[in-house]
Short mmCIF file of C-alpha atoms in Angstrom, two decimals:
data_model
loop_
_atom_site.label_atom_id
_atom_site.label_comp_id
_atom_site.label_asym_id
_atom_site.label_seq_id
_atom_site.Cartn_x
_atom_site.Cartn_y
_atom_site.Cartn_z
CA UNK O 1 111.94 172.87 159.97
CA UNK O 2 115.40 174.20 160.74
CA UNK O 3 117.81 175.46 157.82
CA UNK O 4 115.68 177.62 155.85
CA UNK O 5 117.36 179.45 153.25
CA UNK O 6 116.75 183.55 152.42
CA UNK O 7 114.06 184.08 149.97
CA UNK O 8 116.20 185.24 146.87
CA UNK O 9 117.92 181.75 146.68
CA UNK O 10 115.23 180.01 146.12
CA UNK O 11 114.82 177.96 142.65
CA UNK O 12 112.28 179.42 140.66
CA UNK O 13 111.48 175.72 139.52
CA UNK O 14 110.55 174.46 142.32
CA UNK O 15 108.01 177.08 142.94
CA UNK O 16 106.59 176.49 140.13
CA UNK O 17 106.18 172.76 140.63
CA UNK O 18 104.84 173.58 143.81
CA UNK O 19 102.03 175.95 142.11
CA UNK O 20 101.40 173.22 139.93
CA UNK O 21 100.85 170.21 142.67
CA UNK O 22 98.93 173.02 144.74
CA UNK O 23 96.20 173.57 141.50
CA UNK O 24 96.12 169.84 141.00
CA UNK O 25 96.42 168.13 144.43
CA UNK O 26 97.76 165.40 142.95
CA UNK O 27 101.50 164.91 142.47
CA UNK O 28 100.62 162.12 139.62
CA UNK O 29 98.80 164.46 137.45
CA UNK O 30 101.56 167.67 138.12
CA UNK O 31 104.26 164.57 136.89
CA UNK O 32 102.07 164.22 133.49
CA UNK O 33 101.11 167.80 132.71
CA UNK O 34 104.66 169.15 133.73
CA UNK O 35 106.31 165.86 131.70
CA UNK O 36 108.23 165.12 135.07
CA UNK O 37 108.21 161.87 136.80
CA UNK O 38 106.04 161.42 140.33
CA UNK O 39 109.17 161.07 142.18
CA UNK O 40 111.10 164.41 140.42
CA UNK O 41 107.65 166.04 141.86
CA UNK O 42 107.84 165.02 145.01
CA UNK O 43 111.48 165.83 145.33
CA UNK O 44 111.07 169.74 143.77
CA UNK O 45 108.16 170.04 146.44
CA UNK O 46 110.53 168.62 149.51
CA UNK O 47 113.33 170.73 148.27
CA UNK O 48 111.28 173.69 148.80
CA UNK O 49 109.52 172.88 152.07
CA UNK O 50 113.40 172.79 153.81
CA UNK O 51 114.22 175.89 151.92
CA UNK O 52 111.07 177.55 153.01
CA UNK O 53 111.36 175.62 156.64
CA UNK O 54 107.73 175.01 156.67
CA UNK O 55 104.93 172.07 155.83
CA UNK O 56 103.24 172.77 153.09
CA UNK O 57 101.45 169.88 152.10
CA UNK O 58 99.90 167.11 153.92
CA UNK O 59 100.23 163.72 152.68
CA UNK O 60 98.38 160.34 153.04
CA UNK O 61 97.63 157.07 150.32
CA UNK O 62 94.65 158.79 149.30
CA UNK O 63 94.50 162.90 148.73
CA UNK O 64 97.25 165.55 149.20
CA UNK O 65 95.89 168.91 150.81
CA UNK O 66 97.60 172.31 151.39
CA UNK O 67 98.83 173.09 154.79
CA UNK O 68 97.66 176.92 156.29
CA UNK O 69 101.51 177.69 155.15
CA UNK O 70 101.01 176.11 151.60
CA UNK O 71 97.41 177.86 151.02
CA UNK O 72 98.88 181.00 152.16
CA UNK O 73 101.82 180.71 149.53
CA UNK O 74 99.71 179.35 146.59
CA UNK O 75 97.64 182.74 147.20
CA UNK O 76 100.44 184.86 147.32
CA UNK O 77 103.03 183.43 144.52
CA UNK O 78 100.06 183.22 142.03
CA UNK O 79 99.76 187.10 141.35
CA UNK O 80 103.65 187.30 141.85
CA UNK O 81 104.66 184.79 139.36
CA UNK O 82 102.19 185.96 136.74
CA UNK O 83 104.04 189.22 136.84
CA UNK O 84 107.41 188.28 136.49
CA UNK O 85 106.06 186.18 133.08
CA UNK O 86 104.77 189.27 131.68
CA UNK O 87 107.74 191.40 132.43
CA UNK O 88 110.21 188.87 130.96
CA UNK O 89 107.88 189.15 127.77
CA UNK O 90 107.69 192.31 128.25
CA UNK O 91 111.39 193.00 128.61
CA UNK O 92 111.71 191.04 125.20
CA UNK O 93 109.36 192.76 123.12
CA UNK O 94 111.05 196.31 124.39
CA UNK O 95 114.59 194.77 123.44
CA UNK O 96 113.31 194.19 119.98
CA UNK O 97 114.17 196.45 117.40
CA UNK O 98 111.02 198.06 114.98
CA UNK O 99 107.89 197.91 116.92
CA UNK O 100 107.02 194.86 119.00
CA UNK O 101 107.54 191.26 117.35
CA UNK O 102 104.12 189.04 118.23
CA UNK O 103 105.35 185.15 117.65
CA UNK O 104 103.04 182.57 116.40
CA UNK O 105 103.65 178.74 116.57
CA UNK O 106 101.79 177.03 114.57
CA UNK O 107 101.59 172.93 112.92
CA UNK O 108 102.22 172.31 109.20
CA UNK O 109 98.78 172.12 108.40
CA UNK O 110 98.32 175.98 109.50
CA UNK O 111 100.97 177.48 107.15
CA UNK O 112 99.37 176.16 103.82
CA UNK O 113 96.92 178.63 103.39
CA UNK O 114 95.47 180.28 107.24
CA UNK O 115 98.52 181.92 108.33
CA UNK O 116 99.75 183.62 105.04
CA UNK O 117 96.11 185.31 104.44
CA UNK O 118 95.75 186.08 107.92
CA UNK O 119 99.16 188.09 107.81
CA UNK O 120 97.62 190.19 105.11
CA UNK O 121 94.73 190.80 107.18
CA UNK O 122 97.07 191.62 109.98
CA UNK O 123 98.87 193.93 107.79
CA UNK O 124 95.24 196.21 107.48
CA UNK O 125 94.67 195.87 110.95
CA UNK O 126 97.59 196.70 112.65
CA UNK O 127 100.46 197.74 109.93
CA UNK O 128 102.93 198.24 112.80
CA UNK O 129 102.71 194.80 114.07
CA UNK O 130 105.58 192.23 113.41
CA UNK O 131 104.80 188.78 113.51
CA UNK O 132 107.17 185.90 113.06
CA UNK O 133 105.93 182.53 112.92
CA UNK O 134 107.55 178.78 113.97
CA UNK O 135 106.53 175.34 112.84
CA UNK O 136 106.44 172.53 115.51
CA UNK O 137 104.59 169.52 115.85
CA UNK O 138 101.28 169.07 117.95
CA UNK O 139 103.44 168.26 121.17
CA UNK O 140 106.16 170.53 120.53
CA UNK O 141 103.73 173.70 120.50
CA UNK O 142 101.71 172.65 123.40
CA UNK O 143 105.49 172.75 125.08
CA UNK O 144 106.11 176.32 123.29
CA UNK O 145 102.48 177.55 124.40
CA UNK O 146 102.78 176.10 128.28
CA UNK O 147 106.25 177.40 128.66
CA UNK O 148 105.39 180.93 126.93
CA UNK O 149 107.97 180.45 124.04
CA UNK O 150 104.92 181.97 122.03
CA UNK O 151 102.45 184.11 122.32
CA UNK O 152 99.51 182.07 120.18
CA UNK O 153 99.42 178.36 119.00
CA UNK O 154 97.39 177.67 115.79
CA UNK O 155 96.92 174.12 114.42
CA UNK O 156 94.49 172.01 112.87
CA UNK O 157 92.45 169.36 115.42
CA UNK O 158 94.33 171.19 118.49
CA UNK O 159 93.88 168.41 120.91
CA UNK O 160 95.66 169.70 124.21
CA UNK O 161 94.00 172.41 126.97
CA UNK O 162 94.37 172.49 130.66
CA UNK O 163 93.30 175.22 132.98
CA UNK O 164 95.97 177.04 132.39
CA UNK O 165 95.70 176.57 127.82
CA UNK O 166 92.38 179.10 126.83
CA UNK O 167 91.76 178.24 123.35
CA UNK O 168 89.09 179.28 120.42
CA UNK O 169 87.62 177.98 117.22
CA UNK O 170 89.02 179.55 113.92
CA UNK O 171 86.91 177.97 111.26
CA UNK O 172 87.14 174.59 109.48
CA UNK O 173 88.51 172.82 106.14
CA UNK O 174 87.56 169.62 104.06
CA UNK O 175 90.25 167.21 103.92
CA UNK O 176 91.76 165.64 100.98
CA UNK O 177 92.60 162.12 100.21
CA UNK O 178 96.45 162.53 98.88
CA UNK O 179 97.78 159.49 96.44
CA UNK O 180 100.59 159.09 94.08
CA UNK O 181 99.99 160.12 90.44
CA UNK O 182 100.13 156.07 89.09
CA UNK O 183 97.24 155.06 92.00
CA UNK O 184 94.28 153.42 90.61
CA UNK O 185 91.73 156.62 91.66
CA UNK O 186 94.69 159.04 90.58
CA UNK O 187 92.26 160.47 87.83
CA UNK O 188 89.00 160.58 89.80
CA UNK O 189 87.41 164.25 90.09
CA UNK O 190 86.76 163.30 93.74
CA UNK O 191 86.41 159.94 96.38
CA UNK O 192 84.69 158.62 99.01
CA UNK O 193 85.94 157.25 101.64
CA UNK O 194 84.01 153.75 100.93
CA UNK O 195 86.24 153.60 97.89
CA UNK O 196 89.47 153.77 100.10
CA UNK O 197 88.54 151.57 102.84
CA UNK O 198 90.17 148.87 101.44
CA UNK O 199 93.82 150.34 101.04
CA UNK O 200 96.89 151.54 103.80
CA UNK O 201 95.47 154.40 105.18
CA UNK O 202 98.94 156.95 106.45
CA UNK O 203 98.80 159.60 109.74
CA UNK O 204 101.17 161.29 111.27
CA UNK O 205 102.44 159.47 114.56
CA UNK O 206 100.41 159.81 117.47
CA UNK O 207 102.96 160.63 119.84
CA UNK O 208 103.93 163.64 118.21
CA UNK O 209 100.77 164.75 116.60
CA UNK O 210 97.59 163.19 118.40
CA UNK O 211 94.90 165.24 117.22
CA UNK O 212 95.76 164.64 113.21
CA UNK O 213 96.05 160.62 114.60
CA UNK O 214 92.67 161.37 116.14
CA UNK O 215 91.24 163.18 113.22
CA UNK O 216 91.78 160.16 110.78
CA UNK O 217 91.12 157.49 113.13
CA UNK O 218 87.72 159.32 113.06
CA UNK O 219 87.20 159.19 109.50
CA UNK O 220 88.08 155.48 109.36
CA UNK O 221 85.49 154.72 111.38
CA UNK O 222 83.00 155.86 108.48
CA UNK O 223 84.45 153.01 106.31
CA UNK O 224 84.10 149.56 106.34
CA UNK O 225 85.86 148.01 105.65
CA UNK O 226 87.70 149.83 108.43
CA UNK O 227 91.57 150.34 106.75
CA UNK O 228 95.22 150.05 108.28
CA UNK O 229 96.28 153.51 109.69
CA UNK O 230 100.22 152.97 109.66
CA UNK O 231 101.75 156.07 111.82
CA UNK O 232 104.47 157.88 109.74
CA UNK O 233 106.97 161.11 108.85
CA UNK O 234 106.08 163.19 106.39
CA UNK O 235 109.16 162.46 103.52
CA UNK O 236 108.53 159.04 104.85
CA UNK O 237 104.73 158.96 103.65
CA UNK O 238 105.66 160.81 100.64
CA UNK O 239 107.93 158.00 99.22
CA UNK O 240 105.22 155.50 100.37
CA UNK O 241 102.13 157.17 98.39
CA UNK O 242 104.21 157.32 95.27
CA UNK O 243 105.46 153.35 95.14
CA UNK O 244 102.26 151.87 97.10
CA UNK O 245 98.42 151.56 96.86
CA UNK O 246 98.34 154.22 99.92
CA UNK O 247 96.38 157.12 100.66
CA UNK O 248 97.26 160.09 103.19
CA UNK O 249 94.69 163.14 104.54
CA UNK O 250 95.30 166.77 104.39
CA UNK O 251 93.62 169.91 104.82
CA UNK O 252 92.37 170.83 101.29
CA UNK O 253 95.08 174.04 101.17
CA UNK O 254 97.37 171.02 100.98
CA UNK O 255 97.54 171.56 97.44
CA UNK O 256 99.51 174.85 97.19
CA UNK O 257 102.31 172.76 98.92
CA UNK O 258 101.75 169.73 97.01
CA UNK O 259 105.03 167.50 96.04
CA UNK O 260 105.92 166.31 92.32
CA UNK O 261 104.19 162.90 91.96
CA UNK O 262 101.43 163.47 94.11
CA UNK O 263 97.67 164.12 93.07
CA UNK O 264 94.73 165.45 96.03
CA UNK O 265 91.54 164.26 95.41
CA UNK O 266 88.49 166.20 97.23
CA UNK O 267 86.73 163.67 100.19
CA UNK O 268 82.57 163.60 99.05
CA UNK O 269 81.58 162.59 103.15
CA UNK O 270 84.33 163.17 105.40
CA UNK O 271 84.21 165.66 108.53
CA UNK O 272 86.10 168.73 107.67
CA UNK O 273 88.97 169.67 110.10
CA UNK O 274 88.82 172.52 112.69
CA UNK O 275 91.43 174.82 113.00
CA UNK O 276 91.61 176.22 116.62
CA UNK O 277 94.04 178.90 118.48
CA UNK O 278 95.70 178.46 121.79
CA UNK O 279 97.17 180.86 124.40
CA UNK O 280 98.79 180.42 127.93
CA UNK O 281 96.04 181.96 130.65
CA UNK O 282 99.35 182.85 132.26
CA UNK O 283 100.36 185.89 130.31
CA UNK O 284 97.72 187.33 127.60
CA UNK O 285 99.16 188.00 124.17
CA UNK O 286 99.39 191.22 123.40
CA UNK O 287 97.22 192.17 120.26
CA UNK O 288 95.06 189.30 121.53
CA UNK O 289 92.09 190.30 119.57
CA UNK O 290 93.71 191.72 116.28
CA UNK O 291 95.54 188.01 116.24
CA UNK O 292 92.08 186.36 116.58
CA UNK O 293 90.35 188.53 114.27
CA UNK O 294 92.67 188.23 111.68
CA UNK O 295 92.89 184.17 112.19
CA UNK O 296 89.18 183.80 111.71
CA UNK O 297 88.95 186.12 108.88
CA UNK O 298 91.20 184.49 107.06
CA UNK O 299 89.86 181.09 107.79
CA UNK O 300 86.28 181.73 106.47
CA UNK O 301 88.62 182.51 102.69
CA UNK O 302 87.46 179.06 101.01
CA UNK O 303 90.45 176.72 101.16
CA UNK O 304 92.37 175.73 97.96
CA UNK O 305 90.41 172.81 96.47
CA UNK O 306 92.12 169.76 94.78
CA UNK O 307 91.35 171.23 91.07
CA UNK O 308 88.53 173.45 90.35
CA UNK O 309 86.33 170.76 89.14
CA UNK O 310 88.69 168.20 89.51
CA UNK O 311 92.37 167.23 90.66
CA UNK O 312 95.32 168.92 91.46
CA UNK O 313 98.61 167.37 90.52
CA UNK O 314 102.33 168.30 92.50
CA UNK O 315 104.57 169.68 90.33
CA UNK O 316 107.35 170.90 92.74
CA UNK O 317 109.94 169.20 94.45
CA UNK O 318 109.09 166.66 97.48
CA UNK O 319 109.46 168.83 100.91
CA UNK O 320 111.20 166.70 104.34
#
């Protein structure tokens, strides 16, 4: 190929895509995991073969392969652009002021009761570590995770991986049927889940949080009749369970968080939720096995129950 261009001009992005399409050796399944379409794949990897000015994939209707040229650069770019990750987090960490500054992403479900004992935990094991945490949903910290925004995802029913996500098991929690204070099993000590089959069962969307969609699709199935699982926001369901014969699942720590109006109820037979961690393979964090230490410590802490022998009621304002 004739007009190659010098080395240093080359966009980063497109070797990337290309490392991706050369792991896969597909350029359907690079388009899913790298939320690009087949055709923006295609175009990143043709883009770099004239800037390069060599072949480095064949192509027919049914497999890709690597060229000699494309093995040859998947072999050497791999070690290269693991480096420059780590020194980018590495230059970021040094820039910070006060010791380095570990960030943890994490869903909603992970900041009622695992995170804030595991910081305390953190605090004996390593005093001069800094940790500041974000809140995203299920898709937005796979996105944070892939793309090294943090150093360690923590959720409940973590549903993504990949070769390139490593994950590990934390320790589990019982849910807890949430309903408005006026709802008929309002002053139960506890349910089953026979006993709200027959009412509007609420989960967060699927699109932006799949495994908690997952999680109480699974439980449904225990019921029969099986219920209605309508997808909804959070303020959204909260204005629902207070007006309407609806019922909503949390982790059982739900109840140090719980809104004015609402009531948890413990769950006698459902599956309790696992809590899980997730790291990029790319880059490993640093403190790696302080964070997990701490994470599992603190999730073996029995969770907050709905009452000690029986309910517990919201008495704070409703949260968006």
């Amino acid at each position: 190929m004739a007009g190659a261009y010098p080395a240093d001009l080359i966009d980063l992005r497109l070797l990337r895509t290309f490392m991706a399409v050369a792991q896969d050796l597909s350029f359907t399944r690079t388009g899913a995991r790298l939320f690009l379409t087949q055709q923006a794949v295609s175009s990143h990897v043709r883009a770099l073969e004239a800037s390069l000015g060599v072949q480095l994939f064949r192509r027919t209707t049914r497999n890709v392969t690597l060229t000699r040229a494309g093995a040859l650069l998947q072999e050497r770019m791999q070690p290269v652009l693991q480096a420059m990750d780590e020194a980018i987090i590495d230059a970021r960490e040094a820039d910070s002021l006060g010791g380095e500054i570990l960030v943890i992403g994490h869903t909603a479900s992970a900041g009622h009761q695992l995170l804030p004992h595991a910081a305390g935990v953190l605090d004996r094991l390593s005093p001069e570590l800094q940790v500041r945490t974000e809140q995203h949903t299920e898709l937005g910290l796979r996105a944070a995770v892939t793309e090294g925004r943090v150093h360690l995802g923590v959720g409940l029913e973590l549903t993504f991986g990949g070769n390139r996500i490593a994950s590990q098991a934390l320790g589990h929690e019982p849910w807890c049927a949430v309903v408005g204070a006026q709802h008929p099993l309002a002053a139960r000590d506890r349910v089953s889940t026979a006993e709200l089959a027959g009412r509007e069962w609420l989960s967060w969307p699927r699109s932006s949080h799949p495994g908690h969609w997952r999680a109480i699709q699974r439980i449904a199935s225990t019921a029969a009749p099986a219920p209605v699982v309508t997808e909804t926001w959070l303020s959204l369901a909260h204005a629902r369970l207070t007006t309407a014969d609806a019922v909503m699942f949390q982790p059982a720590s739900y109840a140090r968080h719980l809104p004015q109006g609402l009531v948890t109820l413990p769950l006698e037979d459902a599956p309790s939720g696992r809590f899980s961690a997730v790291w990029s393979t790319l880059t490993t964090p640093p403190y790696l096995d302080q964070l997990l230490s701490a994470l599992a410590e603190a999730a073996r802490h029995p969770a907050v129950s709905a009452g000690s022998g029986g309910r517990a009621t919201g008495q704070s304002p409703p949260r968006t």
